[in-house]
Amino acid sequence: MMKSPILRTFMEVGMLIKKHYVMSSFVVLGSLLIGVISISRSCLAYSNRNYEVDSLSRFDHIVPMVIIGSGPAGLSAAVYGARAGLKTLVIRGNLPGGLLTETTWVENWPGSKHILGSDISSHLQEQAEGLGAEFLDDVVTRIDFSQWPFIIETESGLTVHALSVIISTGSTPKRLGIPGEDAYWGRGVATCAVCDAPFYKDAIVAVSGGGDSAVEEAMQLAQYAQKVILFVRGKVLRAAERMQKRLADHPSIEVRYGVQIKEVMGNDDKVTGLLVVDSDGIEKVEPVDGIFVAIGHTPNTTLFKDSLKLDNHGHIIVEGRMQETSVQGVFAAGDVEDSRYRQAGVAAGSGIKAGLDAIAFLDDIGFTKRDAQAIRLFDPAGGHDICAGVMVVRTFETFKAIVAKDKGVLLVSCRPTAMKSCNEMREVVDAYTGKATVLVVEGDAAIQVAQQYGLTKIPGCLVFEGGIYKGGSTKCTSPALMRTFANSMVPDLQSSIGA
């Protein structure tokens, strides 16, 4: 039977589809398999992140709000966290105070006509500390956002369990890496024309770079400087065409192509010139009053690249108008997430938003002040935890440090396992408020303490006065028995509390 042309065409198309379907199916199936594996890995990575406040009794070294970085974003977040009554810990990092501390005078900080960058940082820290924020001079080396509380480890070996995290690690300006650059940094070598251009009124200034940022810097400087020389290493500008066209509106800007800056020169006080070499290899000294390095910034996000969503340039991606990252409970503020403005005032504003977002997150998961009183909160000053007014330690070294520092009466309870609830010791704490300090030593450290002072088993208790050991007992199996023993060791305690 003859097939109609239309039918024959449909059959041929069908054979082609069938032929290619098998191959396509393998491709599609492979893609789906890869996707499933990726999703499975993601699910596995985040399977332990359950925001259950009731589970917090199992953890030590807890901090409700941890801020990584101490520039204007981090410090502003700390002000809001501490003011909300949350235990707030700022881990200051490698550059305490942020990039502001490397600048001189700032004239665009709201409320101050003329202020040192370092003073802005110190004022913000003083305000945060005054409200109760605590600071740790340490560097974060590892984070784990796959479980909650989040795990933060530092260079000194500390491990903290954070209920919320604000990342404000900033960005690092890329440098030329030439002689004189570091020596004159902040004294003629700069990276922010918006910040420093007014200081170069009627001066001759250089800009190094060939992208959008370099052109933007040059145009900003042109509003103040007598002359701006834009040194471009290549043969053409890499800036967008619209940016290049705008250069024509600034006759004081001169673009020089194929020029490499070899050295920043000065008179020990400020920049006076640049040693440059052109495409023919000819060197000469170019007199300038300053140079702005505009070859880009690197966001300090290496630590977070496997945990959070980043954009193509490495900035942390935040959700909409909020500061929350791709992980609930983790927030970002400042230059680490801002690729556009890079201003201290903008960073401070985003830090405030991040602080408010973190407070709202803790409220949403049901974390209350009552919960805060019943968990082991980390005390960075002492290196131990505070739980319902009780100091809790798990290392022998921390125990020894506390004994050596304490000048009053110290009541120590040694326990083989962790307290189920900090309120177990509430009776002892309340009985000796203002008269004695209560310390609980748990786990292996408790065994070491017992052995050190001749106790044959634990649980047990010890009494110290002014750092001197008064005695110990293995019969302190309850708070009431601990009080009885303490009163027998230090009679003044009994008379002072009427026990």
XYZ file of C-alpha atoms in Angstrom:
499
model
C 0.000 0.000 0.000
C 1.343 3.377 -1.005
C 1.881 5.800 1.873
C 0.812 9.350 1.389
C 3.638 11.945 1.236
C 2.371 13.430 4.508
C 2.324 10.036 6.253
C 5.752 9.146 4.861
C 7.146 12.440 6.124
C 5.745 11.801 9.595
C 7.280 8.319 9.650
C 10.696 9.615 8.615
C 10.569 12.291 11.282
C 9.518 9.618 13.773
C 12.530 7.432 12.873
C 14.861 10.404 13.309
C 13.347 11.229 16.672
C 13.634 7.571 17.728
C 17.245 7.430 16.569
C 18.237 10.552 18.419
C 15.982 9.875 21.365
C 18.185 7.055 22.611
C 21.295 9.253 22.531
C 19.446 12.222 23.982
C 17.971 10.064 26.697
C 21.431 9.129 27.895
C 22.433 12.786 27.959
C 19.262 13.817 29.794
C 19.487 10.854 32.148
C 23.120 11.687 32.909
C 22.245 15.303 33.612
C 19.399 14.266 35.876
C 21.675 11.834 37.700
C 24.281 14.534 38.274
C 21.544 16.835 39.518
C 20.187 14.213 41.890
C 23.675 13.520 43.244
C 24.274 17.242 43.743
C 20.942 17.690 45.506
C 21.596 14.597 47.621
C 24.995 15.924 48.665
C 23.418 19.257 49.494
C 20.717 17.600 51.560
C 23.270 15.491 53.385
C 25.399 18.562 54.051
C 22.495 20.379 55.648
C 20.657 17.456 57.230
C 21.859 18.369 60.725
C 20.709 21.984 60.598
C 17.598 21.809 62.772
C 16.855 25.034 64.600
C 15.650 23.410 67.826
C 16.221 25.614 70.855
C 15.467 22.688 73.199
C 18.608 20.917 71.960
C 20.991 23.656 73.113
C 21.603 22.077 76.529
C 23.866 19.559 74.762
C 26.353 22.222 73.639
C 29.001 24.338 75.313
C 30.663 27.637 74.295
C 27.375 29.024 72.936
C 27.117 32.576 71.635
C 23.741 33.838 70.336
C 25.334 36.355 67.950
C 28.849 35.951 66.549
C 30.220 38.684 64.308
C 33.234 37.833 62.144
C 35.135 41.024 61.348
C 35.360 44.387 63.095
C 34.988 47.101 60.473
C 32.063 49.566 60.479
C 29.624 46.832 59.373
C 30.561 44.392 62.129
C 30.778 47.039 64.844
C 27.391 48.523 63.910
C 25.850 45.039 64.038
C 27.436 44.558 67.475
C 25.798 47.754 68.753
C 22.357 46.412 67.822
C 22.983 42.872 69.061
C 24.254 44.033 72.444
C 21.520 46.651 72.795
C 18.938 43.893 72.278
C 20.357 42.102 75.322
C 21.963 39.297 73.316
C 25.384 37.959 74.182
C 27.322 39.332 71.239
C 30.873 38.315 70.370
C 32.982 40.130 67.781
C 35.956 38.140 66.487
C 38.155 40.997 65.319
C 40.285 39.213 62.707
C 43.608 40.147 61.111
C 42.747 43.835 60.734
C 40.916 45.057 63.856
C 38.780 48.035 62.939
C 38.800 47.186 59.234
C 40.216 49.172 56.322
C 39.167 52.423 58.012
C 42.176 52.082 60.286
C 44.457 52.315 57.237
C 42.997 55.641 56.067
C 43.750 59.083 57.455
C 41.100 61.796 57.467
C 37.509 61.018 56.514
C 35.109 63.810 55.542
C 32.045 61.839 54.466
C 31.222 60.076 57.724
C 27.730 61.228 58.782
C 27.868 63.632 61.715
C 31.597 64.375 61.512
C 33.106 67.002 59.241
C 36.661 65.827 59.734
C 37.547 62.588 61.548
C 40.300 59.988 61.432
C 39.238 56.594 60.105
C 40.777 54.908 63.149
C 38.687 57.155 65.418
C 35.487 56.023 63.688
C 36.404 52.416 64.442
C 37.378 53.102 68.043
C 34.196 55.116 68.711
C 32.021 52.327 67.320
C 33.843 49.713 69.397
C 33.526 51.813 72.556
C 29.799 52.156 71.935
C 29.359 48.415 71.358
C 31.438 47.525 74.428
C 29.476 50.004 76.525
C 26.306 48.156 75.602
C 27.812 44.772 76.514
C 29.360 43.429 73.310
C 32.514 41.376 73.838
C 35.594 41.277 71.631
C 38.048 38.516 70.867
C 41.423 39.190 69.270
C 41.513 36.062 67.157
C 41.128 34.888 63.564
C 38.473 32.462 62.314
C 40.073 29.525 60.500
C 37.116 27.186 59.971
C 33.336 27.369 59.895
C 30.655 24.701 59.627
C 27.220 25.964 58.610
C 25.894 22.472 57.877
C 24.621 22.084 61.425
C 23.094 24.280 64.102
C 24.396 25.743 66.293
C 26.977 26.787 63.722
C 30.573 25.806 64.487
C 33.308 28.445 64.411
C 36.947 27.559 65.046
C 39.733 30.067 65.536
C 43.483 30.308 65.134
C 44.007 30.022 68.901
C 42.185 26.663 68.996
C 38.867 27.950 70.310
C 35.577 26.372 69.174
C 32.385 28.409 69.509
C 28.798 27.331 68.860
C 26.988 30.282 67.271
C 23.208 30.609 67.126
C 23.506 33.328 64.481
C 26.472 34.601 62.477
C 27.126 37.952 60.830
C 29.969 37.959 58.314
C 31.633 41.351 57.921
C 35.097 40.377 56.743
C 35.234 43.146 54.128
C 37.347 43.134 51.006
C 41.015 43.678 50.269
C 42.133 46.233 47.668
C 44.390 44.677 45.085
C 47.837 46.235 45.203
C 50.479 46.859 42.591
C 53.147 45.134 44.668
C 55.859 47.676 43.865
C 58.496 49.416 46.013
C 57.187 52.400 47.953
C 53.541 51.327 47.797
C 53.361 50.061 51.374
C 55.645 52.789 52.722
C 53.379 55.566 51.447
C 50.050 53.793 51.965
C 47.711 56.425 53.403
C 50.272 59.170 52.669
C 49.626 59.559 48.973
C 48.797 55.986 48.000
C 45.037 55.379 48.208
C 42.218 53.274 46.788
C 39.082 55.366 47.328
C 38.604 58.620 45.432
C 35.142 59.133 46.892
C 36.792 59.122 50.323
C 40.003 61.055 49.615
C 39.594 63.146 46.438
C 38.933 66.419 48.356
C 42.420 66.179 49.857
C 43.930 66.562 46.363
C 42.476 69.924 45.399
C 44.589 71.525 42.621
C 47.076 68.628 42.791
C 48.492 66.300 40.135
C 47.239 62.787 40.773
C 47.782 59.424 39.097
C 45.346 56.542 38.758
C 46.490 53.006 37.969
C 44.062 50.717 36.141
C 42.064 50.333 32.959
C 38.632 49.138 34.010
C 35.407 50.793 35.105
C 36.734 51.415 38.617
C 39.824 53.219 37.328
C 37.776 55.493 35.062
C 35.336 56.184 37.903
C 38.219 57.084 40.222
C 39.763 59.380 37.610
C 36.498 61.249 37.036
C 35.930 61.611 40.770
C 39.431 63.058 41.211
C 38.993 65.383 38.225
C 36.447 67.371 40.202
C 39.219 68.478 42.558
C 42.652 67.859 41.059
C 44.440 70.133 38.627
C 45.407 67.132 36.516
C 44.698 63.401 36.575
C 46.928 60.925 34.737
C 45.332 57.543 34.086
C 48.089 54.962 33.578
C 46.912 51.918 31.587
C 49.266 48.957 31.203
C 47.569 47.685 28.051
C 46.906 49.285 24.703
C 43.221 49.920 25.356
C 40.863 50.615 28.235
C 38.818 47.695 29.525
C 36.131 50.008 30.861
C 32.633 49.933 29.381
C 32.149 52.074 26.288
C 29.767 54.438 28.054
C 32.407 54.990 30.769
C 35.075 55.750 28.168
C 32.799 58.286 26.490
C 32.354 60.100 29.787
C 36.107 60.700 29.936
C 35.672 63.268 27.152
C 33.754 65.441 29.626
C 36.893 65.788 31.739
C 39.692 67.542 29.818
C 41.920 67.435 32.909
C 42.185 63.637 32.590
C 45.058 62.355 30.457
C 45.141 58.661 29.506
C 48.532 57.067 28.893
C 48.616 53.589 27.390
C 51.302 50.931 27.629
C 52.792 52.395 30.805
C 53.844 50.366 33.818
C 54.428 51.903 37.245
C 57.662 50.534 38.736
C 57.990 52.436 42.022
C 56.245 54.955 44.248
C 58.653 57.717 45.244
C 58.448 60.245 48.071
C 60.252 62.481 50.552
C 59.628 60.244 53.605
C 56.528 62.281 54.367
C 54.355 61.950 51.270
C 54.350 60.850 47.625
C 56.258 63.086 45.222
C 56.444 60.996 42.052
C 56.312 57.671 40.232
C 58.987 55.749 38.391
C 57.287 54.582 35.177
C 58.373 52.687 32.070
C 56.667 52.982 28.687
C 56.121 50.351 26.005
C 59.555 51.125 24.529
C 61.237 50.333 27.832
C 62.108 53.957 28.576
C 62.014 54.862 32.260
C 61.290 58.271 33.710
C 60.079 59.881 36.922
C 56.579 61.328 36.707
C 55.980 64.041 39.350
C 52.627 63.452 41.133
C 51.147 64.283 44.523
C 49.401 60.953 44.916
C 48.348 57.719 43.255
C 45.040 55.873 43.432
C 45.308 52.141 42.826
C 42.134 51.050 41.033
C 42.794 47.503 39.916
C 39.958 45.959 41.896
C 39.041 44.524 45.292
C 39.024 40.928 46.471
C 36.161 40.101 48.863
C 37.429 38.167 51.869
C 35.220 35.131 51.324
C 37.655 32.232 50.854
C 36.496 30.782 54.164
C 32.874 30.698 52.976
C 33.142 29.630 49.326
C 31.979 26.065 50.006
C 29.210 27.045 52.424
C 27.454 30.093 50.967
C 26.323 31.294 47.563
C 28.794 33.766 46.045
C 28.577 35.843 42.884
C 31.078 35.574 40.020
C 33.432 37.998 41.767
C 33.345 36.206 45.113
C 30.927 38.501 46.976
C 28.410 36.841 49.293
C 24.910 36.938 47.815
C 22.258 38.285 50.188
C 18.515 37.856 49.819
C 16.626 40.863 48.437
C 16.660 43.888 50.726
C 17.707 41.779 53.714
C 21.203 40.716 54.735
C 20.482 36.983 55.011
C 22.709 34.666 52.989
C 21.824 31.337 51.386
C 21.954 29.765 54.876
C 19.210 30.703 57.314
C 20.715 32.305 60.396
C 23.866 33.480 58.609
C 24.023 37.113 57.501
C 26.542 39.268 55.621
C 27.209 43.003 55.733
C 29.633 45.515 54.293
C 32.123 45.155 51.458
C 32.032 41.369 51.702
C 28.609 41.527 50.020
C 28.700 45.012 48.476
C 30.485 45.260 45.133
C 29.109 48.667 44.261
C 29.371 51.304 46.987
C 32.249 50.199 49.253
C 31.678 53.100 51.652
C 32.015 53.068 55.444
C 28.604 54.675 55.913
C 26.933 52.138 53.635
C 28.744 49.301 55.426
C 27.548 50.598 58.800
C 23.983 50.709 57.491
C 24.137 47.152 56.210
C 25.617 46.090 59.561
C 22.621 47.582 61.343
C 20.317 45.679 58.995
C 22.237 42.453 59.588
C 22.018 42.949 63.346
C 18.261 43.477 63.165
C 17.871 40.491 60.821
C 19.810 38.258 63.232
C 17.702 39.432 66.176
C 14.529 38.670 64.201
C 15.871 35.217 63.254
C 16.535 34.281 66.892
C 13.079 35.518 67.802
C 11.522 33.498 64.968
C 13.096 30.228 66.137
C 11.845 30.860 69.661
C 15.111 31.774 71.411
C 14.262 33.828 74.519
C 16.110 35.441 77.436
C 14.958 32.543 79.590
C 16.703 30.153 77.167
C 19.848 32.284 77.385
C 19.885 31.851 81.165
C 19.719 28.064 80.902
C 22.532 27.366 78.393
C 26.315 27.475 78.518
C 27.168 30.947 77.242
C 30.799 31.495 76.337
C 32.740 34.106 78.319
C 35.687 35.214 76.121
C 37.348 37.136 78.953
C 37.695 34.037 81.123
C 37.781 31.393 78.415
C 34.977 29.467 80.111
C 31.188 29.201 79.972
C 28.626 30.890 82.193
C 25.429 28.945 82.818
C 22.741 30.275 85.164
C 25.411 32.176 87.084
C 27.754 29.176 87.289
C 31.189 29.092 85.686
C 31.611 25.870 83.688
C 34.984 24.594 82.426
C 36.141 21.482 80.631
C 39.913 21.953 80.581
C 42.390 21.663 83.442
C 44.293 24.713 82.188
C 41.213 26.940 82.385
C 40.495 25.648 85.885
C 44.019 26.521 87.055
C 43.762 29.991 85.533
C 40.485 30.676 87.374
C 41.883 29.480 90.720
C 44.993 31.640 90.305
C 42.928 34.732 89.461
C 40.160 34.370 92.064
C 40.814 36.365 95.241
C 37.698 35.343 97.173
C 35.994 32.068 98.038
C 35.728 29.604 95.152
C 33.432 26.591 95.417
C 34.275 23.872 92.888
C 32.048 20.956 91.876
C 33.761 18.150 89.927
C 31.409 16.105 87.757
C 32.187 13.162 85.439
C 29.479 14.216 82.962
C 27.858 17.456 81.893
C 25.019 18.928 83.949
C 21.639 18.160 82.460
C 20.568 21.658 83.439
C 22.496 24.622 84.729
C 19.662 25.189 87.171
C 20.940 22.169 89.140
C 23.377 24.540 90.848
C 20.923 27.449 91.236
C 20.485 26.727 94.952
C 24.226 27.075 95.585
C 24.585 30.179 93.426
C 21.655 31.919 95.138
C 22.921 30.963 98.614
C 26.354 32.484 98.090
C 25.571 35.465 95.860
C 28.173 38.127 96.571
C 30.010 35.812 98.979
C 31.503 33.071 96.818
C 31.968 32.057 93.207
C 30.640 28.706 92.008
C 32.636 26.716 89.436
C 31.685 23.413 87.827
C 34.432 21.283 86.257
C 33.162 18.594 83.890
C 34.507 15.470 82.161
C 38.201 14.605 81.929
C 39.172 17.929 83.484
C 37.174 16.970 86.595
C 39.167 13.753 86.924
C 42.438 15.703 86.623
C 41.331 18.170 89.288
C 40.277 15.364 91.634
C 43.607 13.581 91.200
C 45.543 16.819 91.691
C 43.921 17.411 95.080
C 43.741 13.811 96.328
C 40.063 13.019 95.794
C 39.582 9.286 95.179
C 36.449 9.637 93.052
C 33.991 12.071 91.550
C 31.537 13.688 91.903
C 33.283 15.713 94.547
C 33.794 19.287 95.662
C 36.670 21.541 96.640
C 36.928 24.892 98.382
C 39.532 27.581 97.680
C 39.997 30.904 99.406
C 42.218 33.552 97.893
C 43.633 30.913 95.551
C 44.594 28.647 98.488
C 43.161 25.117 98.653
C 41.113 24.665 101.843
C 39.863 21.116 101.396
C 37.833 18.653 99.326
C 35.183 15.962 99.736
C 33.631 13.135 97.721
C 30.362 13.389 99.661
C 29.099 16.472 97.825
C 26.541 14.541 95.803
C 23.893 17.253 95.967
C 23.790 21.066 96.146
C 22.675 20.876 99.786
C 25.654 18.679 100.744
C 27.967 21.017 98.830
C 26.683 23.936 100.915
C 27.215 21.991 104.149
C 30.803 21.196 103.207
C 31.536 24.768 102.101
C 30.250 26.142 105.398
C 32.490 23.732 107.320
C 35.547 24.856 105.335
C 34.858 28.597 105.500
C 32.890 29.440 108.644
C 32.413 33.036 107.552
C 30.205 31.802 104.715
C 27.802 30.194 107.186
C 27.435 33.280 109.331
C 27.088 35.593 106.345
C 24.197 33.661 104.792
C 22.588 32.462 107.984
C 22.851 28.811 106.991
